[in-house]
Amino acid sequence: MTPAARLLVAGVGNIFLGDDAFGPEVIRALQERPLPDGVLVRDFGIRGMDLAYTLLDGYDTAVLVDAAARGHTPGTLSLIEAEPPDGTAVPEAHGMDPEKVLALAAHLGDEPLPRVLVLACEPGLLPSGDEDILPGLGAAVREAVGRAVDALHTLVPVLLADPAAPAPPLGRPVESGAPRAAALHGVAPGAAQDR
């Protein structure tokens, strides 16, 4: 008998930086609508080191839920398959840049990383400076939280049944993107093409 797939759903983002709190808000909303058994749902916030070590715990697939500017209307959801680290991203132990967290996980462990998908929401409300605090989501991103929960309830059963399965089409305004790392912070918007 084949062992059940292990899946991680990780909320990432800073709750004090406006729409960057999207990931933690989706994880909070999942408390009301839990995902099936076999899924670890956790809010990692800005704890990149914790996420890097968790990615090494033998998961088949990880879905990172995050805000990511991709040039769409605020509140637009995109599903992107992250490419494995290629050695160009510098591992960083502090902070929560998902691309650097994946590089750190690859650096820390000898085993292969899980397949990583990013469920990203286009932000609209972000602080203008490094020292600004802007708690609370903008209206468009707050409305996208429920759609993200719906998307996860569509996606997760497919990935539990077959971790290598293509992501199911989630419909508009959710967009399933080509396998690219475009939703990861630090990658230029438009680097991935949406279907």
Coordinates of C-alpha atoms in Angstrom, one line a residue:
M1 CA 0.0 0.0 0.0
T2 CA 1.3 3.4 -1.0
P3 CA 1.8 5.8 2.0
A4 CA -0.4 8.9 2.1
A5 CA 1.1 12.0 0.6
R6 CA 2.2 14.7 3.1
L7 CA 1.3 18.3 2.4
L8 CA 2.2 21.6 4.0
V9 CA 0.2 24.7 3.6
A10 CA 2.2 27.6 4.9
G11 CA 1.0 31.2 5.4
V12 CA 3.8 33.7 5.0
G13 CA 3.8 37.5 5.4
N14 CA 4.0 40.3 7.9
I15 CA 0.8 41.3 9.7
F16 CA 2.0 44.8 10.2
L17 CA 2.5 45.6 6.5
G18 CA -1.0 45.9 5.1
D19 CA -1.7 43.4 2.3
D20 CA 1.5 41.4 3.1
A21 CA -0.7 39.8 5.9
F22 CA -2.6 37.9 3.2
G23 CA -0.9 34.5 4.0
P24 CA -1.5 34.7 7.8
E25 CA -5.2 35.8 7.2
V26 CA -5.8 32.8 4.9
I27 CA -4.4 30.4 7.5
R28 CA -6.7 32.0 10.1
A29 CA -9.7 31.6 7.8
L30 CA -8.8 27.9 7.4
Q31 CA -9.6 27.4 11.1
E32 CA -13.2 27.8 10.1
R33 CA -12.9 25.5 7.1
P34 CA -10.2 23.0 7.9
L35 CA -8.4 21.1 5.1
P36 CA -8.4 17.2 5.1
D37 CA -6.2 15.0 7.2
G38 CA -2.7 14.7 6.0
V39 CA -2.2 18.5 5.7
L40 CA -0.2 20.6 8.1
V41 CA -1.6 24.1 8.0
R42 CA 0.7 26.7 9.7
D43 CA 1.2 30.4 9.8
F44 CA 5.0 31.0 9.5
G45 CA 4.6 34.8 9.4
I46 CA 8.2 36.2 8.9
R47 CA 10.0 33.1 10.4
G48 CA 11.9 32.0 7.3
M49 CA 14.3 29.7 9.2
D50 CA 11.3 27.8 10.7
L51 CA 9.8 27.4 7.2
A52 CA 13.1 26.2 5.8
Y53 CA 13.5 23.5 8.4
T54 CA 9.8 22.5 8.0
L55 CA 10.3 22.1 4.2
L56 CA 12.9 19.4 5.1
D57 CA 10.4 17.3 7.2
G58 CA 9.5 14.9 4.4
Y59 CA 6.6 16.7 2.7
D60 CA 5.7 15.7 -0.8
T61 CA 4.2 19.2 -1.6
A62 CA 4.2 22.6 0.0
V63 CA 1.8 25.4 -0.8
L64 CA 3.0 28.8 0.2
V65 CA 0.3 31.4 0.6
D66 CA 1.6 34.9 0.2
A67 CA 1.1 38.4 -1.3
A68 CA 3.1 38.9 -4.4
A69 CA 3.1 41.8 -6.8
R70 CA 2.7 40.5 -10.4
G71 CA 1.1 43.5 -12.1
H72 CA -2.5 42.4 -11.8
T73 CA -5.5 44.1 -10.2
P74 CA -5.3 44.0 -6.4
G75 CA -7.0 40.8 -5.0
T76 CA -6.1 38.7 -8.1
L77 CA -5.0 35.2 -7.1
S78 CA -2.3 33.4 -9.0
L79 CA -1.1 29.8 -8.6
I80 CA 2.5 29.4 -9.6
E81 CA 4.8 26.4 -9.4
A82 CA 8.1 27.5 -8.0
E83 CA 11.2 26.2 -9.7
P84 CA 13.8 24.5 -7.5
P85 CA 16.6 26.7 -6.3
D86 CA 19.3 26.9 -8.9
G87 CA 22.1 28.2 -6.8
T88 CA 21.8 31.8 -7.8
A89 CA 19.7 32.9 -4.7
V90 CA 21.8 33.5 -1.6
P91 CA 20.4 31.6 1.4
E92 CA 19.3 33.9 4.1
A93 CA 18.5 32.9 7.7
H94 CA 16.5 36.0 8.6
G95 CA 13.5 37.3 6.8
M96 CA 10.8 35.7 4.7
D97 CA 11.8 36.0 1.0
P98 CA 10.4 32.7 -0.2
E99 CA 13.0 32.3 -2.9
K100 CA 15.8 32.7 -0.3
V101 CA 13.9 30.4 2.1
L102 CA 13.9 27.7 -0.6
A103 CA 17.6 28.3 -1.1
L104 CA 18.3 28.1 2.6
A105 CA 16.3 24.8 2.9
A106 CA 18.3 23.4 -0.1
H107 CA 21.5 24.5 1.7
L108 CA 20.5 23.0 5.0
G109 CA 19.4 19.5 3.9
D110 CA 20.7 16.7 1.7
E111 CA 17.3 15.4 0.8
P112 CA 15.3 16.9 -2.1
L113 CA 12.9 19.7 -1.4
P114 CA 9.1 19.1 -1.8
R115 CA 7.3 20.4 -4.8
V116 CA 6.5 24.0 -4.0
L117 CA 3.4 25.9 -5.3
V118 CA 2.7 29.5 -4.4
L119 CA -0.8 30.7 -4.0
A120 CA -0.2 34.4 -4.4
C121 CA -2.5 37.4 -4.1
E122 CA -1.8 40.7 -5.8
P123 CA -1.4 43.3 -3.1
G124 CA -2.8 46.9 -3.3
L125 CA -2.1 48.3 0.2
L126 CA 1.5 48.2 1.2
P127 CA 3.6 50.6 3.3
S128 CA 5.6 53.2 1.4
G129 CA 8.7 53.1 3.6
D130 CA 10.7 50.5 5.6
E131 CA 9.6 52.0 8.9
D132 CA 5.9 52.4 8.2
I133 CA 3.4 50.2 10.0
L134 CA 0.2 49.5 8.2
P135 CA -2.0 46.9 9.9
G136 CA -5.0 45.4 8.1
L137 CA -5.7 44.2 4.6
G138 CA -7.1 46.4 1.9
A139 CA -10.7 45.6 0.8
A140 CA -9.8 43.8 -2.4
V141 CA -7.3 41.5 -0.7
R142 CA -9.6 40.9 2.3
E143 CA -12.2 39.7 -0.2
A144 CA -9.6 37.4 -1.8
V145 CA -9.1 35.5 1.5
G146 CA -12.3 33.5 1.0
R147 CA -11.5 32.8 -2.6
A148 CA -8.0 31.5 -1.5
V149 CA -9.7 29.2 1.0
D150 CA -11.9 27.9 -1.8
A151 CA -8.9 27.5 -4.1
L152 CA -7.1 25.5 -1.4
H153 CA -10.1 23.2 -0.9
T154 CA -10.0 22.5 -4.7
L155 CA -6.2 22.1 -4.9
V156 CA -5.3 20.1 -1.8
P157 CA -7.4 17.0 -2.5
V158 CA -5.8 16.8 -5.9
L159 CA -2.3 17.0 -4.4
L160 CA -3.0 14.5 -1.7
A161 CA -4.2 12.0 -4.3
D162 CA -1.1 12.7 -6.5
P163 CA 1.6 15.1 -5.4
A164 CA 2.9 15.3 -9.0
A165 CA -0.5 16.1 -10.5
P166 CA -0.9 19.2 -12.5
A167 CA -2.6 21.9 -10.6
P168 CA -6.3 22.0 -11.4
P169 CA -7.7 25.0 -13.2
L170 CA -9.1 27.2 -10.5
G171 CA -11.1 29.6 -12.7
R172 CA -11.2 33.4 -12.8
P173 CA -10.3 35.6 -11.1
V174 CA -7.8 32.9 -10.0
E175 CA -5.1 32.3 -12.5
S176 CA -3.0 29.2 -12.9
G177 CA 0.4 30.2 -14.1
A178 CA 3.1 28.4 -16.0
P179 CA 5.8 26.7 -13.9
R180 CA 7.9 29.7 -13.0
A181 CA 9.2 31.3 -9.9
A182 CA 7.6 34.6 -10.8
A183 CA 5.5 34.8 -7.6
L184 CA 8.5 34.7 -5.4
H185 CA 9.7 38.0 -4.0
G186 CA 12.6 39.6 -5.9
V187 CA 11.5 38.2 -9.3
A188 CA 10.3 40.7 -11.8
P189 CA 6.5 40.8 -12.4
G190 CA 5.6 39.4 -15.8
A191 CA 8.3 36.7 -15.7
A192 CA 5.6 34.1 -15.8
Q193 CA 2.8 33.9 -18.3
D194 CA -0.7 33.2 -17.1
R195 CA -3.0 30.7 -18.9

